[in-house]
Amino acid sequence: MIRKANLKQEGFKVMGEIIIPQGYKSALNLHDTQVAIKTVKDYFQHELTHRLHLLRVTAPLFVQPETGLNDNLNGVEHPVSFELKDQGTKKTAEIVQSLAKWKRMALKEYGFQPGEGLYTNMNAIRRDEELDNLHSCYVDQWDWEKVITKEERTMETLMATVREIFKIIKHMQHEVWYKYPQAVNQLPDDIFFITTSELEAMYPDKTPKERENLITQEHGCVFLMQIGDKLASGKPHDGRAPDYDDWKLNGDILFWFEHLQCALEISSMGIRVDEAALEYQLKKAGCEDRRSLPYHKMLLNGQLPYTIGGGIGQSRLCMLLLDRAHIGEVQASIWPQEMRDT
């Protein structure tokens, strides 16, 4: 969340949903920005596959809703759907919102073993997004998933993987600096780990987003863990669908973003639900009807591998590394005319 009221008092230019930092001007022209984006994306994919032992695969743009493979994200978003022609009877397909479930099915079907994984370029449409400096209705991210053993479903596995991803992002800073020293954003040297319950205890009178901003500003980069279940206050820190991340073994990677004076989420990731976690979370979320869907049946019957995975925002990463104040500077999407003019 961007603190618009506070930023106005600090001299930032706030026009509707757009914030323009004082004296802001992009360091690269449009042509060089495109070259820099390609540099970031090419190098990051190379390092991600090398460090996490991943293979690039092709993923679907849309899935059939009756399979249960589409993600509900926070549980309130509406996927974009359309009718398929030449399917015998009319059938509906949904544009994917993320690929967490599809990836786990693919790991089984492709025969991946523990220690092996896949990644793909995921493009999606999120029609319910409220557009601002950080949010677009077009989503582009690297979706990745890796097979682990049941014994590896631990906080230690999660934290070690987070540290590897942080190292890649930190190394990317040096690559950008080498080619575009005038455009690079300096990142912190380490990542700080904290749970949502610990964070709530630190700032009980703050909203979840205010807590994220405070802890991320203090440490520069934070992995905020255990998102989805209710906290001591009786409310969850944030919404999470009950059928992919294990709420006890997940989290978000957040970087402090000076331009907008807020925490910038780069990745949401976690160890995925096993049979027991799925049972618990479906009941807690009031979604037990999903047990009858093909994907959920397979999971409850122990027919899917145990995995860890997540999504890493491509445009968000380019914003961070190239020090850009609006996501529209690093991706192509549709914006209201007033926003484009601003």
CSV table of C-alpha atoms in Angstrom, one decimal:
chain,number,residue,atom,x,y,z
A,1,MET,CA,0.0,0.0,0.0
A,2,ILE,CA,1.3,3.4,-1.0
A,3,ARG,CA,0.9,6.1,1.7
A,4,LYS,CA,-0.7,8.8,-0.5
A,5,ALA,CA,-1.8,11.2,2.3
A,6,ASN,CA,1.7,11.1,3.9
A,7,LEU,CA,3.4,11.6,0.6
A,8,LYS,CA,1.4,14.7,-0.2
A,9,GLN,CA,2.6,16.2,3.1
A,10,GLU,CA,6.2,15.3,2.2
A,11,GLY,CA,5.9,17.2,-1.2
A,12,PHE,CA,5.2,14.3,-3.5
A,13,LYS,CA,2.9,15.0,-6.5
A,14,VAL,CA,-0.2,12.8,-6.1
A,15,MET,CA,-2.7,12.9,-9.0
A,16,GLY,CA,-5.5,10.4,-8.5
A,17,GLU,CA,-3.9,7.0,-8.1
A,18,ILE,CA,-0.5,8.1,-9.5
A,19,ILE,CA,2.4,9.3,-7.4
A,20,ILE,CA,5.2,11.3,-9.0
A,21,PRO,CA,8.3,11.5,-6.7
A,22,GLN,CA,9.9,14.9,-6.3
A,23,GLY,CA,12.3,15.6,-9.2
A,24,TYR,CA,11.7,12.2,-10.8
A,25,LYS,CA,13.0,11.5,-14.2
A,26,SER,CA,13.9,8.1,-15.7
A,27,ALA,CA,17.6,7.7,-16.3
A,28,LEU,CA,17.1,5.8,-19.6
A,29,ASN,CA,15.2,6.7,-22.7
A,30,LEU,CA,12.5,4.3,-24.1
A,31,HIS,CA,14.8,2.5,-26.4
A,32,ASP,CA,17.5,1.8,-23.8
A,33,THR,CA,14.8,0.9,-21.3
A,34,GLN,CA,13.7,-1.9,-23.6
A,35,VAL,CA,17.3,-3.2,-23.9
A,36,ALA,CA,17.7,-3.0,-20.1
A,37,ILE,CA,14.5,-4.9,-19.5
A,38,LYS,CA,15.7,-7.7,-21.8
A,39,THR,CA,19.1,-7.8,-20.0
A,40,VAL,CA,17.3,-8.2,-16.6
A,41,LYS,CA,15.0,-10.9,-17.8
A,42,ASP,CA,17.5,-12.9,-19.7
A,43,TYR,CA,20.1,-12.9,-17.0
A,44,PHE,CA,17.6,-13.5,-14.2
A,45,GLN,CA,16.1,-16.6,-15.9
A,46,HIS,CA,19.6,-18.0,-16.5
A,47,GLU,CA,20.5,-17.6,-12.8
A,48,LEU,CA,17.2,-18.9,-11.5
A,49,THR,CA,17.5,-22.1,-13.5
A,50,HIS,CA,21.1,-22.6,-12.5
A,51,ARG,CA,20.7,-22.0,-8.7
A,52,LEU,CA,17.4,-23.8,-8.2
A,53,HIS,CA,17.9,-26.6,-10.8
A,54,LEU,CA,14.9,-25.7,-13.0
A,55,LEU,CA,13.9,-26.6,-16.5
A,56,ARG,CA,11.9,-24.1,-18.6
A,57,VAL,CA,8.5,-25.5,-19.8
A,58,THR,CA,5.6,-24.2,-21.8
A,59,ALA,CA,2.5,-23.4,-19.7
A,60,PRO,CA,-1.2,-22.7,-20.6
A,61,LEU,CA,-2.7,-19.3,-20.9
A,62,PHE,CA,-6.1,-20.6,-20.0
A,63,VAL,CA,-7.6,-23.7,-18.2
A,64,GLN,CA,-11.0,-25.2,-17.8
A,65,PRO,CA,-12.6,-24.2,-14.5
A,66,GLU,CA,-14.0,-27.6,-13.7
A,67,THR,CA,-10.4,-29.0,-13.3
A,68,GLY,CA,-9.8,-26.9,-10.2
A,69,LEU,CA,-6.4,-25.8,-11.7
A,70,ASN,CA,-7.0,-22.1,-11.7
A,71,ASP,CA,-6.0,-20.1,-8.6
A,72,ASN,CA,-8.3,-18.1,-6.5
A,73,LEU,CA,-5.5,-15.9,-5.2
A,74,ASN,CA,-7.1,-14.0,-2.3
A,75,GLY,CA,-10.4,-15.8,-2.9
A,76,VAL,CA,-12.3,-12.8,-4.3
A,77,GLU,CA,-10.8,-12.1,-7.7
A,78,HIS,CA,-12.9,-13.0,-10.8
A,79,PRO,CA,-11.0,-14.7,-13.6
A,80,VAL,CA,-11.5,-13.6,-17.2
A,81,SER,CA,-13.4,-16.3,-19.0
A,82,PHE,CA,-14.6,-17.0,-22.6
A,83,GLU,CA,-16.5,-19.7,-24.5
A,84,LEU,CA,-14.6,-22.3,-26.5
A,85,LYS,CA,-15.8,-23.1,-30.0
A,86,ASP,CA,-15.8,-26.6,-31.5
A,87,GLN,CA,-15.9,-28.4,-28.2
A,88,GLY,CA,-19.1,-30.4,-28.8
A,89,THR,CA,-21.1,-28.6,-26.2
A,90,LYS,CA,-20.2,-25.1,-25.2
A,91,LYS,CA,-17.4,-25.0,-22.7
A,92,THR,CA,-15.9,-22.1,-20.8
A,93,ALA,CA,-12.2,-21.5,-20.3
A,94,GLU,CA,-10.6,-19.1,-17.8
A,95,ILE,CA,-7.4,-17.1,-18.2
A,96,VAL,CA,-5.0,-18.3,-15.5
A,97,GLN,CA,-4.5,-16.0,-12.5
A,98,SER,CA,-1.4,-18.0,-11.5
A,99,LEU,CA,-0.1,-21.4,-12.2
A,100,ALA,CA,0.6,-22.9,-8.7
A,101,LYS,CA,-1.7,-25.9,-9.1
A,102,TRP,CA,-0.9,-26.5,-12.8
A,103,LYS,CA,2.8,-26.6,-12.0
A,104,ARG,CA,2.4,-29.3,-9.4
A,105,MET,CA,0.3,-31.4,-11.8
A,106,ALA,CA,3.0,-30.9,-14.5
A,107,LEU,CA,5.8,-32.0,-12.2
A,108,LYS,CA,3.9,-35.3,-11.7
A,109,GLU,CA,3.1,-35.8,-15.4
A,110,TYR,CA,6.6,-34.9,-16.6
A,111,GLY,CA,8.2,-37.3,-14.1
A,112,PHE,CA,10.3,-34.7,-12.2
A,113,GLN,CA,12.2,-36.1,-9.1
A,114,PRO,CA,13.1,-34.5,-5.8
A,115,GLY,CA,15.6,-31.7,-6.3
A,116,GLU,CA,14.3,-31.1,-9.8
A,117,GLY,CA,11.9,-28.4,-10.9
A,118,LEU,CA,10.4,-26.3,-13.7
A,119,TYR,CA,9.7,-22.6,-14.4
A,120,THR,CA,7.7,-20.8,-17.0
A,121,ASN,CA,6.8,-17.4,-18.2
A,122,MET,CA,3.3,-16.7,-16.9
A,123,ASN,CA,1.1,-14.0,-18.5
A,124,ALA,CA,-2.3,-13.3,-16.9
A,125,ILE,CA,-5.1,-10.8,-16.8
A,126,ARG,CA,-6.4,-9.7,-13.4
A,127,ARG,CA,-9.5,-7.7,-14.2
A,128,ASP,CA,-10.1,-6.7,-10.6
A,129,GLU,CA,-6.8,-4.9,-9.9
A,130,GLU,CA,-7.0,-1.3,-8.8
A,131,LEU,CA,-4.5,0.4,-11.1
A,132,ASP,CA,-1.7,2.6,-9.5
A,133,ASN,CA,2.1,2.9,-9.6
A,134,LEU,CA,2.5,-0.8,-8.6
A,135,HIS,CA,-0.6,-2.6,-10.0
A,136,SER,CA,-1.6,-3.4,-13.6
A,137,CYS,CA,-4.3,-5.6,-15.0
A,138,TYR,CA,-1.6,-7.4,-17.0
A,139,VAL,CA,0.6,-9.7,-14.9
A,140,ASP,CA,3.9,-11.1,-16.1
A,141,GLN,CA,5.9,-13.3,-13.8
A,142,TRP,CA,8.2,-16.3,-13.6
A,143,ASP,CA,6.3,-19.1,-12.1
A,144,TRP,CA,8.5,-21.9,-10.7
A,145,GLU,CA,7.9,-25.1,-8.8
A,146,LYS,CA,10.3,-27.8,-7.5
A,147,VAL,CA,9.8,-31.3,-6.1
A,148,ILE,CA,10.9,-31.9,-2.5
A,149,THR,CA,10.6,-34.8,-0.1
A,150,LYS,CA,8.0,-34.9,2.7
A,151,GLU,CA,11.0,-34.5,5.1
A,152,GLU,CA,12.0,-31.2,3.4
A,153,ARG,CA,8.6,-29.6,4.1
A,154,THR,CA,10.3,-27.4,6.8
A,155,MET,CA,10.9,-23.7,7.6
A,156,GLU,CA,14.6,-24.4,7.0
A,157,THR,CA,13.9,-25.5,3.4
A,158,LEU,CA,11.8,-22.4,2.8
A,159,MET,CA,14.3,-20.0,4.2
A,160,ALA,CA,17.2,-21.5,2.3
A,161,THR,CA,15.3,-21.2,-1.0
A,162,VAL,CA,14.4,-17.5,-0.2
A,163,ARG,CA,18.1,-16.8,0.4
A,164,GLU,CA,19.0,-18.2,-3.0
A,165,ILE,CA,16.4,-16.0,-4.7
A,166,PHE,CA,17.6,-13.0,-2.8
A,167,LYS,CA,21.2,-13.7,-3.9
A,168,ILE,CA,20.1,-13.8,-7.6
A,169,ILE,CA,18.3,-10.4,-7.2
A,170,LYS,CA,21.3,-8.9,-5.4
A,171,HIS,CA,23.6,-10.2,-8.1
A,172,MET,CA,21.4,-8.7,-10.8
A,173,GLN,CA,22.0,-5.3,-9.2
A,174,HIS,CA,25.7,-5.6,-10.1
A,175,GLU,CA,24.9,-6.7,-13.7
A,176,VAL,CA,22.6,-3.7,-14.2
A,177,TRP,CA,25.2,-1.4,-12.6
A,178,TYR,CA,27.9,-2.7,-15.0
A,179,LYS,CA,25.8,-1.7,-18.1
A,180,TYR,CA,23.6,1.1,-16.7
A,181,PRO,CA,25.3,2.7,-13.7
A,182,GLN,CA,23.1,5.8,-14.0
A,183,ALA,CA,19.9,3.8,-13.7
A,184,VAL,CA,20.7,1.1,-11.1
A,185,ASN,CA,19.0,0.9,-7.7
A,186,GLN,CA,21.2,0.0,-4.7
A,187,LEU,CA,19.7,-2.9,-2.8
A,188,PRO,CA,20.3,-4.1,0.8
A,189,ASP,CA,23.0,-6.7,1.5
A,190,ASP,CA,20.8,-9.2,3.4
A,191,ILE,CA,17.2,-10.3,3.8
A,192,PHE,CA,15.4,-10.3,7.2
A,193,PHE,CA,13.0,-13.0,8.2
A,194,ILE,CA,9.9,-12.4,10.4
A,195,THR,CA,6.4,-14.0,10.8
A,196,THR,CA,3.1,-12.2,10.5
A,197,SER,CA,2.3,-13.0,14.2
A,198,GLU,CA,5.7,-11.5,15.3
A,199,LEU,CA,5.1,-8.4,13.2
A,200,GLU,CA,1.6,-8.0,14.6
A,201,ALA,CA,3.0,-8.2,18.1
A,202,MET,CA,5.5,-5.4,17.2
A,203,TYR,CA,2.8,-3.1,15.7
A,204,PRO,CA,-0.6,-4.1,17.2
A,205,ASP,CA,-2.2,-0.8,16.4
A,206,LYS,CA,-1.1,-0.7,12.7
A,207,THR,CA,-2.8,-2.1,9.7
A,208,PRO,CA,-1.1,-5.1,7.9
A,209,LYS,CA,0.2,-2.9,5.1
A,210,GLU,CA,1.5,-0.3,7.6
A,211,ARG,CA,3.4,-3.0,9.4
A,212,GLU,CA,4.9,-4.2,6.1
A,213,ASN,CA,6.1,-0.7,5.3
A,214,LEU,CA,7.6,-0.2,8.8
A,215,ILE,CA,9.5,-3.4,8.9
A,216,THR,CA,10.7,-3.2,5.3
A,217,GLN,CA,11.9,0.4,5.7
A,218,GLU,CA,13.9,-0.7,8.7
A,219,HIS,CA,15.6,-3.7,7.1
A,220,GLY,CA,15.6,-2.9,3.4
A,221,CYS,CA,14.4,-6.4,2.4
A,222,VAL,CA,12.1,-8.7,4.3
A,223,PHE,CA,10.7,-12.2,3.9
A,224,LEU,CA,7.3,-12.0,5.7
A,225,MET,CA,6.2,-15.5,6.7
A,226,GLN,CA,3.0,-17.4,7.5
A,227,ILE,CA,0.4,-15.6,5.6
A,228,GLY,CA,-3.2,-16.7,5.4
A,229,ASP,CA,-4.3,-18.0,8.8
A,230,LYS,CA,-5.9,-15.8,11.5
A,231,LEU,CA,-3.5,-14.0,13.9
A,232,ALA,CA,-4.0,-13.1,17.6
A,233,SER,CA,-6.3,-10.2,16.5
A,234,GLY,CA,-8.6,-12.7,14.9
A,235,LYS,CA,-7.9,-11.5,11.4
A,236,PRO,CA,-5.3,-12.8,8.8
A,237,HIS,CA,-2.5,-10.6,7.7
A,238,ASP,CA,-3.6,-11.0,4.1
A,239,GLY,CA,-5.7,-13.3,2.1
A,240,ARG,CA,-4.3,-16.6,0.6
A,241,ALA,CA,-6.2,-19.3,-1.2
A,242,PRO,CA,-6.4,-22.4,0.9
A,243,ASP,CA,-5.4,-24.9,-1.7
A,244,TYR,CA,-1.8,-24.1,-2.8
A,245,ASP,CA,0.5,-22.6,-0.2
A,246,ASP,CA,0.8,-24.1,3.3
A,247,TRP,CA,-0.1,-21.1,5.5
A,248,LYS,CA,2.6,-22.1,8.0
A,249,LEU,CA,5.3,-22.4,5.3
A,250,ASN,CA,4.8,-19.5,3.0
A,251,GLY,CA,5.6,-15.8,2.6
A,252,ASP,CA,6.3,-12.7,0.6
A,253,ILE,CA,9.7,-11.2,-0.4
A,254,LEU,CA,9.4,-7.4,0.1
A,255,PHE,CA,11.9,-4.7,-0.8
A,256,TRP,CA,11.8,-1.1,0.5
A,257,PHE,CA,11.1,1.2,-2.5
A,258,GLU,CA,12.3,4.6,-1.8
A,259,HIS,CA,10.5,6.3,-4.8
A,260,LEU,CA,7.1,5.5,-3.4
A,261,GLN,CA,8.0,5.1,0.3
A,262,CYS,CA,6.5,1.7,0.5
A,263,ALA,CA,7.3,-2.0,0.6
A,264,LEU,CA,7.4,-3.5,-2.9
A,265,GLU,CA,6.4,-7.2,-3.1
A,266,ILE,CA,8.6,-9.0,-5.6
A,267,SER,CA,7.6,-12.6,-4.9
A,268,SER,CA,4.9,-14.7,-3.2
A,269,MET,CA,6.1,-18.2,-2.5
A,270,GLY,CA,6.0,-21.2,-0.2
A,271,ILE,CA,5.9,-24.9,0.4
A,272,ARG,CA,2.7,-26.3,-1.0
A,273,VAL,CA,-0.1,-27.9,1.0
A,274,ASP,CA,0.2,-31.6,1.8
A,275,GLU,CA,-2.9,-33.7,2.6
A,276,ALA,CA,-3.3,-32.6,6.2
A,277,ALA,CA,-2.7,-28.9,5.4
A,278,LEU,CA,-5.2,-29.0,2.6
A,279,GLU,CA,-7.9,-30.6,4.8
A,280,TYR,CA,-7.3,-27.9,7.5
A,281,GLN,CA,-7.2,-24.9,5.2
A,282,LEU,CA,-10.2,-25.9,3.1
A,283,LYS,CA,-12.3,-26.3,6.3
A,284,LYS,CA,-10.9,-23.0,7.8
A,285,ALA,CA,-11.7,-21.1,4.6
A,286,GLY,CA,-15.2,-22.7,4.2
A,287,CYS,CA,-14.1,-24.2,0.9
A,288,GLU,CA,-14.7,-27.9,1.5
A,289,ASP,CA,-16.7,-28.2,-1.7
A,290,ARG,CA,-13.4,-28.1,-3.6
A,291,ARG,CA,-12.6,-31.5,-2.3
A,292,SER,CA,-14.6,-33.0,-5.2
A,293,LEU,CA,-12.5,-31.3,-7.9
A,294,PRO,CA,-10.0,-33.5,-9.8
A,295,TYR,CA,-6.9,-31.6,-8.6
A,296,HIS,CA,-7.9,-31.7,-5.0
A,297,LYS,CA,-8.9,-35.3,-5.1
A,298,MET,CA,-5.4,-36.2,-6.4
A,299,LEU,CA,-3.8,-34.2,-3.7
A,300,LEU,CA,-5.9,-35.6,-0.9
A,301,ASN,CA,-5.2,-39.2,-2.2
A,302,GLY,CA,-1.4,-38.6,-2.1
A,303,GLN,CA,-1.1,-38.7,-5.9
A,304,LEU,CA,0.9,-35.4,-6.3
A,305,PRO,CA,4.5,-34.7,-5.4
A,306,TYR,CA,5.4,-32.5,-2.4
A,307,THR,CA,6.6,-29.2,-3.8
A,308,ILE,CA,7.9,-25.7,-3.1
A,309,GLY,CA,7.2,-22.9,-5.6
A,310,GLY,CA,6.1,-19.4,-6.2
A,311,GLY,CA,5.9,-16.4,-8.6
A,312,ILE,CA,8.5,-13.7,-9.2
A,313,GLY,CA,7.1,-10.5,-10.8
A,314,GLN,CA,9.0,-9.6,-13.9
A,315,SER,CA,7.8,-6.0,-14.2
A,316,ARG,CA,8.1,-5.5,-10.5
A,317,LEU,CA,11.7,-6.8,-10.6
A,318,CYS,CA,12.5,-4.4,-13.5
A,319,MET,CA,11.0,-1.5,-11.5
A,320,LEU,CA,13.2,-2.4,-8.6
A,321,LEU,CA,16.4,-2.9,-10.4
A,322,LEU,CA,16.0,0.0,-12.9
A,323,ASP,CA,14.6,2.3,-10.2
A,324,ARG,CA,11.3,3.1,-12.0
A,325,ALA,CA,8.4,4.8,-10.3
A,326,HIS,CA,5.6,3.3,-12.3
A,327,ILE,CA,5.0,-0.2,-13.6
A,328,GLY,CA,3.8,1.2,-16.9
A,329,GLU,CA,7.4,2.3,-17.5
A,330,VAL,CA,8.5,-1.3,-17.8
A,331,GLN,CA,5.5,-3.2,-19.3
A,332,ALA,CA,2.7,-2.8,-21.9
A,333,SER,CA,-0.8,-2.7,-20.5
A,334,ILE,CA,-4.0,-0.7,-20.7
A,335,TRP,CA,-4.3,2.4,-18.5
A,336,PRO,CA,-7.0,5.1,-18.1
A,337,GLN,CA,-6.2,8.1,-20.3
A,338,GLU,CA,-5.8,10.4,-17.4
A,339,MET,CA,-3.2,8.1,-15.9
A,340,ARG,CA,-1.3,7.9,-19.3
A,341,ASP,CA,-1.4,11.7,-19.5
A,342,THR,CA,0.0,12.0,-16.0
